[in-house]
């Protein structure tokens, strides 16, 4: 589990127009979240109050309180927008954020340590967890209920049912 207190949800790519709007590429599965946000946290530590949120093509357009022209927002280009863990969109039970899965220790049902999740690979039908074993080879574990038996974020541990072809 990656221990980040702030999670990236967007990147400011450019000013938009002359009234101080910025164009943001959403880096979240929930771009509608910007609609309810009161402020954003930037990667340089600044907290900017949101005045207005609009959507244009694949972009989120934000305007900030106190920044009312293009020159005022020009220096925001390239800044990363983050949220605290408490501000994350709640996921349904049994669903997890990728950054919570990466770093989990993986064990089989007998308690044998298999390795650490190093990557989550989306495949379309289901994700696949890439687990790096102690001998530096990788095990690919499908993120399926009959394979992944327990995910315990508190103890940073995942328990899986090994398939014969993996052994």
PDB file of C-alpha atoms in Angstrom:
ATOM      1  CA  UNK A   1       0.000   0.000   0.000  1.00  0.00           C
ATOM      2  CA  UNK A   2       1.461   3.336  -1.057  1.00  0.00           C
ATOM      3  CA  UNK A   3       1.290   5.709   1.886  1.00  0.00           C
ATOM      4  CA  UNK A   4       0.412   9.011   0.253  1.00  0.00           C
ATOM      5  CA  UNK A   5      -1.516  11.566   2.241  1.00  0.00           C
ATOM      6  CA  UNK A   6      -2.437  13.390  -0.984  1.00  0.00           C
ATOM      7  CA  UNK A   7      -3.785  11.702  -4.095  1.00  0.00           C
ATOM      8  CA  UNK A   8      -3.487  13.139  -7.612  1.00  0.00           C
ATOM      9  CA  UNK A   9      -6.788  13.787  -9.390  1.00  0.00           C
ATOM     10  CA  UNK A  10      -5.821  16.204 -12.168  1.00  0.00           C
ATOM     11  CA  UNK A  11      -3.226  18.282 -13.963  1.00  0.00           C
ATOM     12  CA  UNK A  12      -3.565  21.903 -15.041  1.00  0.00           C
ATOM     13  CA  UNK A  13      -2.465  21.965 -18.666  1.00  0.00           C
ATOM     14  CA  UNK A  14      -3.131  25.555 -19.762  1.00  0.00           C
ATOM     15  CA  UNK A  15      -5.097  28.735 -19.214  1.00  0.00           C
ATOM     16  CA  UNK A  16      -8.456  28.766 -20.999  1.00  0.00           C
ATOM     17  CA  UNK A  17      -9.719  32.061 -22.354  1.00  0.00           C
ATOM     18  CA  UNK A  18      -8.993  35.469 -20.815  1.00  0.00           C
ATOM     19  CA  UNK A  19     -11.072  35.351 -17.602  1.00  0.00           C
ATOM     20  CA  UNK A  20      -8.745  33.238 -15.468  1.00  0.00           C
ATOM     21  CA  UNK A  21     -10.064  29.761 -16.238  1.00  0.00           C
ATOM     22  CA  UNK A  22      -7.651  26.837 -16.441  1.00  0.00           C
ATOM     23  CA  UNK A  23      -7.934  23.651 -18.462  1.00  0.00           C
ATOM     24  CA  UNK A  24      -7.496  20.515 -16.330  1.00  0.00           C
ATOM     25  CA  UNK A  25      -6.939  16.960 -17.514  1.00  0.00           C
ATOM     26  CA  UNK A  26      -8.824  14.836 -14.978  1.00  0.00           C
ATOM     27  CA  UNK A  27      -6.648  11.970 -13.686  1.00  0.00           C
ATOM     28  CA  UNK A  28      -9.525  10.344 -11.848  1.00  0.00           C
ATOM     29  CA  UNK A  29     -12.282   7.902 -12.672  1.00  0.00           C
ATOM     30  CA  UNK A  30     -14.682  10.451 -11.185  1.00  0.00           C
ATOM     31  CA  UNK A  31     -14.273  13.790 -13.042  1.00  0.00           C
ATOM     32  CA  UNK A  32     -17.694  14.870 -11.742  1.00  0.00           C
ATOM     33  CA  UNK A  33     -16.048  15.173  -8.307  1.00  0.00           C
ATOM     34  CA  UNK A  34     -14.800  18.654  -9.271  1.00  0.00           C
ATOM     35  CA  UNK A  35     -18.422  19.876  -9.244  1.00  0.00           C
ATOM     36  CA  UNK A  36     -18.710  19.465  -5.468  1.00  0.00           C
ATOM     37  CA  UNK A  37     -15.215  20.598  -4.493  1.00  0.00           C
ATOM     38  CA  UNK A  38     -14.793  23.915  -2.670  1.00  0.00           C
ATOM     39  CA  UNK A  39     -11.022  24.155  -3.209  1.00  0.00           C
ATOM     40  CA  UNK A  40      -8.061  22.350  -4.775  1.00  0.00           C
ATOM     41  CA  UNK A  41      -4.668  21.544  -3.323  1.00  0.00           C
ATOM     42  CA  UNK A  42      -1.732  22.031  -5.660  1.00  0.00           C
ATOM     43  CA  UNK A  43       1.488  20.048  -5.604  1.00  0.00           C
ATOM     44  CA  UNK A  44       3.353  23.201  -4.534  1.00  0.00           C
ATOM     45  CA  UNK A  45       1.288  23.362  -1.312  1.00  0.00           C
ATOM     46  CA  UNK A  46      -1.155  26.092  -2.330  1.00  0.00           C
ATOM     47  CA  UNK A  47      -4.867  25.833  -1.616  1.00  0.00           C
ATOM     48  CA  UNK A  48      -7.070  27.631  -4.165  1.00  0.00           C
ATOM     49  CA  UNK A  49     -10.793  28.243  -3.704  1.00  0.00           C
ATOM     50  CA  UNK A  50     -12.931  27.150  -6.638  1.00  0.00           C
ATOM     51  CA  UNK A  51     -15.243  29.781  -8.082  1.00  0.00           C
ATOM     52  CA  UNK A  52     -16.718  27.794 -10.985  1.00  0.00           C
ATOM     53  CA  UNK A  53     -16.494  24.368 -12.639  1.00  0.00           C
ATOM     54  CA  UNK A  54     -17.364  23.667 -16.272  1.00  0.00           C
ATOM     55  CA  UNK A  55     -16.689  20.771 -18.617  1.00  0.00           C
ATOM     56  CA  UNK A  56     -15.383  21.110 -22.179  1.00  0.00           C
ATOM     57  CA  UNK A  57     -14.560  18.044 -24.294  1.00  0.00           C
ATOM     58  CA  UNK A  58     -12.180  15.890 -22.210  1.00  0.00           C
ATOM     59  CA  UNK A  59     -11.241  18.797 -19.929  1.00  0.00           C
ATOM     60  CA  UNK A  60     -12.512  20.221 -16.669  1.00  0.00           C
ATOM     61  CA  UNK A  61     -12.460  24.034 -16.705  1.00  0.00           C
ATOM     62  CA  UNK A  62     -11.845  25.619 -13.317  1.00  0.00           C
ATOM     63  CA  UNK A  63     -11.874  29.235 -12.239  1.00  0.00           C
ATOM     64  CA  UNK A  64     -10.443  30.226  -8.879  1.00  0.00           C
ATOM     65  CA  UNK A  65     -11.416  32.864  -6.343  1.00  0.00           C
ATOM     66  CA  UNK A  66      -9.087  35.858  -6.670  1.00  0.00           C
ATOM     67  CA  UNK A  67      -7.590  34.810 -10.029  1.00  0.00           C
ATOM     68  CA  UNK A  68      -9.603  36.616 -12.671  1.00  0.00           C
ATOM     69  CA  UNK A  69      -7.428  36.931 -15.760  1.00  0.00           C
ATOM     70  CA  UNK A  70      -5.188  34.830 -17.974  1.00  0.00           C
ATOM     71  CA  UNK A  71      -1.978  36.354 -16.596  1.00  0.00           C
ATOM     72  CA  UNK A  72      -2.944  35.399 -13.037  1.00  0.00           C
ATOM     73  CA  UNK A  73      -3.303  31.704 -13.931  1.00  0.00           C
ATOM     74  CA  UNK A  74      -0.505  31.370 -16.487  1.00  0.00           C
ATOM     75  CA  UNK A  75       1.956  30.177 -13.813  1.00  0.00           C
ATOM     76  CA  UNK A  76      -0.413  27.353 -12.785  1.00  0.00           C
ATOM     77  CA  UNK A  77       0.350  25.478 -16.027  1.00  0.00           C
ATOM     78  CA  UNK A  78       1.746  22.038 -15.189  1.00  0.00           C
ATOM     79  CA  UNK A  79       0.603  22.052 -11.546  1.00  0.00           C
ATOM     80  CA  UNK A  80      -0.847  18.831 -10.177  1.00  0.00           C
ATOM     81  CA  UNK A  81      -4.205  18.896  -8.352  1.00  0.00           C
ATOM     82  CA  UNK A  82      -4.462  16.660  -5.292  1.00  0.00           C
ATOM     83  CA  UNK A  83      -7.012  15.688  -2.650  1.00  0.00           C
ATOM     84  CA  UNK A  84      -6.697  14.224   0.812  1.00  0.00           C
ATOM     85  CA  UNK A  85      -7.622  10.586   1.428  1.00  0.00           C
ATOM     86  CA  UNK A  86     -10.756  11.796   3.245  1.00  0.00           C
ATOM     87  CA  UNK A  87     -11.904  13.562   0.055  1.00  0.00           C
ATOM     88  CA  UNK A  88     -11.709  10.437  -2.117  1.00  0.00           C
ATOM     89  CA  UNK A  89     -14.905   9.175  -3.680  1.00  0.00           C
ATOM     90  CA  UNK A  90     -16.154   6.244  -1.588  1.00  0.00           C
ATOM     91  CA  UNK A  91     -15.934   2.972  -3.499  1.00  0.00           C
ATOM     92  CA  UNK A  92     -18.420   0.115  -3.157  1.00  0.00           C
ATOM     93  CA  UNK A  93     -17.470  -2.680  -0.771  1.00  0.00           C
ATOM     94  CA  UNK A  94     -14.931  -5.035  -2.334  1.00  0.00           C
ATOM     95  CA  UNK A  95     -13.508  -2.340  -4.628  1.00  0.00           C
ATOM     96  CA  UNK A  96     -10.157  -0.682  -3.986  1.00  0.00           C
ATOM     97  CA  UNK A  97      -8.041   2.142  -5.292  1.00  0.00           C
ATOM     98  CA  UNK A  98      -5.006   0.964  -7.263  1.00  0.00           C
ATOM     99  CA  UNK A  99      -2.625   2.841  -4.973  1.00  0.00           C
ATOM    100  CA  UNK A 100      -4.017   0.879  -2.008  1.00  0.00           C
ATOM    101  CA  UNK A 101      -3.321  -2.471  -3.717  1.00  0.00           C
ATOM    102  CA  UNK A 102       0.251  -1.671  -4.770  1.00  0.00           C
ATOM    103  CA  UNK A 103       2.627  -2.694  -2.006  1.00  0.00           C
ATOM    104  CA  UNK A 104       0.384  -5.303  -0.371  1.00  0.00           C
ATOM    105  CA  UNK A 105       2.089  -8.500   0.774  1.00  0.00           C
ATOM    106  CA  UNK A 106       0.533 -11.521  -0.943  1.00  0.00           C
ATOM    107  CA  UNK A 107       0.093 -14.910   0.747  1.00  0.00           C
ATOM    108  CA  UNK A 108      -1.528 -18.134  -0.364  1.00  0.00           C
ATOM    109  CA  UNK A 109      -4.252 -19.792   1.716  1.00  0.00           C
ATOM    110  CA  UNK A 110      -1.672 -21.810   3.678  1.00  0.00           C
ATOM    111  CA  UNK A 111       0.093 -18.603   4.768  1.00  0.00           C
ATOM    112  CA  UNK A 112       3.082 -18.947   2.418  1.00  0.00           C
ATOM    113  CA  UNK A 113       4.468 -15.562   1.373  1.00  0.00           C
ATOM    114  CA  UNK A 114       4.320 -15.147  -2.415  1.00  0.00           C
ATOM    115  CA  UNK A 115       5.573 -11.600  -2.912  1.00  0.00           C
ATOM    116  CA  UNK A 116       4.564  -7.942  -3.086  1.00  0.00           C
ATOM    117  CA  UNK A 117       2.066  -6.367  -5.495  1.00  0.00           C
ATOM    118  CA  UNK A 118       4.180  -4.108  -7.719  1.00  0.00           C
ATOM    119  CA  UNK A 119       1.650  -3.184 -10.380  1.00  0.00           C
ATOM    120  CA  UNK A 120      -2.035  -3.369 -11.230  1.00  0.00           C
ATOM    121  CA  UNK A 121      -2.603  -4.064 -14.908  1.00  0.00           C
ATOM    122  CA  UNK A 122      -6.050  -3.267 -16.316  1.00  0.00           C
ATOM    123  CA  UNK A 123      -7.047  -5.838 -18.945  1.00  0.00           C
ATOM    124  CA  UNK A 124     -10.609  -4.844 -19.760  1.00  0.00           C
ATOM    125  CA  UNK A 125     -12.472  -7.733 -18.163  1.00  0.00           C
ATOM    126  CA  UNK A 126     -10.619  -7.652 -14.832  1.00  0.00           C
ATOM    127  CA  UNK A 127      -7.431  -6.228 -13.391  1.00  0.00           C
ATOM    128  CA  UNK A 128      -4.353  -8.383 -12.959  1.00  0.00           C
ATOM    129  CA  UNK A 129      -2.051  -7.956  -9.962  1.00  0.00           C
ATOM    130  CA  UNK A 130       1.640  -8.260 -10.831  1.00  0.00           C
ATOM    131  CA  UNK A 131       3.311  -9.769  -7.777  1.00  0.00           C
ATOM    132  CA  UNK A 132       7.093  -9.710  -7.518  1.00  0.00           C
ATOM    133  CA  UNK A 133       8.299 -12.825  -5.709  1.00  0.00           C
ATOM    134  CA  UNK A 134      11.453 -12.984  -3.579  1.00  0.00           C
ATOM    135  CA  UNK A 135      13.306 -14.731  -6.418  1.00  0.00           C
ATOM    136  CA  UNK A 136      12.582 -11.660  -8.614  1.00  0.00           C
ATOM    137  CA  UNK A 137      10.170 -13.453 -10.949  1.00  0.00           C
ATOM    138  CA  UNK A 138       6.630 -12.169 -11.367  1.00  0.00           C
ATOM    139  CA  UNK A 139       3.342 -13.891 -10.674  1.00  0.00           C
ATOM    140  CA  UNK A 140       0.248 -12.590 -12.445  1.00  0.00           C
ATOM    141  CA  UNK A 141      -2.845 -12.898 -10.258  1.00  0.00           C
ATOM    142  CA  UNK A 142      -6.255 -12.102 -11.751  1.00  0.00           C
ATOM    143  CA  UNK A 143      -8.359  -9.826  -9.566  1.00  0.00           C
ATOM    144  CA  UNK A 144     -11.257 -12.250  -9.351  1.00  0.00           C
ATOM    145  CA  UNK A 145     -13.311 -13.183  -6.287  1.00  0.00           C
ATOM    146  CA  UNK A 146     -12.520 -16.895  -6.617  1.00  0.00           C
ATOM    147  CA  UNK A 147      -8.786 -16.109  -6.719  1.00  0.00           C
ATOM    148  CA  UNK A 148      -8.372 -13.129  -4.375  1.00  0.00           C
ATOM    149  CA  UNK A 149      -9.917 -14.300  -1.123  1.00  0.00           C
ATOM    150  CA  UNK A 150      -9.022 -11.507   1.315  1.00  0.00           C
ATOM    151  CA  UNK A 151      -7.735  -7.969   0.967  1.00  0.00           C
ATOM    152  CA  UNK A 152      -6.888  -6.438   4.332  1.00  0.00           C
ATOM    153  CA  UNK A 153      -5.678  -2.870   3.894  1.00  0.00           C
ATOM    154  CA  UNK A 154      -5.113  -2.443   7.650  1.00  0.00           C
ATOM    155  CA  UNK A 155      -2.544  -5.253   7.773  1.00  0.00           C
ATOM    156  CA  UNK A 156      -1.374  -4.541   4.188  1.00  0.00           C
ATOM    157  CA  UNK A 157      -2.044  -8.143   3.219  1.00  0.00           C
ATOM    158  CA  UNK A 158      -3.769 -10.052   0.424  1.00  0.00           C
ATOM    159  CA  UNK A 159      -4.647 -13.755   0.540  1.00  0.00           C
ATOM    160  CA  UNK A 160      -5.088 -15.638  -2.739  1.00  0.00           C
ATOM    161  CA  UNK A 161      -6.100 -19.118  -3.802  1.00  0.00           C
ATOM    162  CA  UNK A 162      -3.325 -20.456  -6.003  1.00  0.00           C
ATOM    163  CA  UNK A 163      -4.272 -22.119  -9.250  1.00  0.00           C
ATOM    164  CA  UNK A 164      -2.426 -25.345 -10.130  1.00  0.00           C
ATOM    165  CA  UNK A 165      -0.705 -23.801 -13.144  1.00  0.00           C
ATOM    166  CA  UNK A 166       0.906 -21.114 -10.912  1.00  0.00           C
ATOM    167  CA  UNK A 167       2.572 -23.575  -8.570  1.00  0.00           C
TER     168      UNK A 167
END
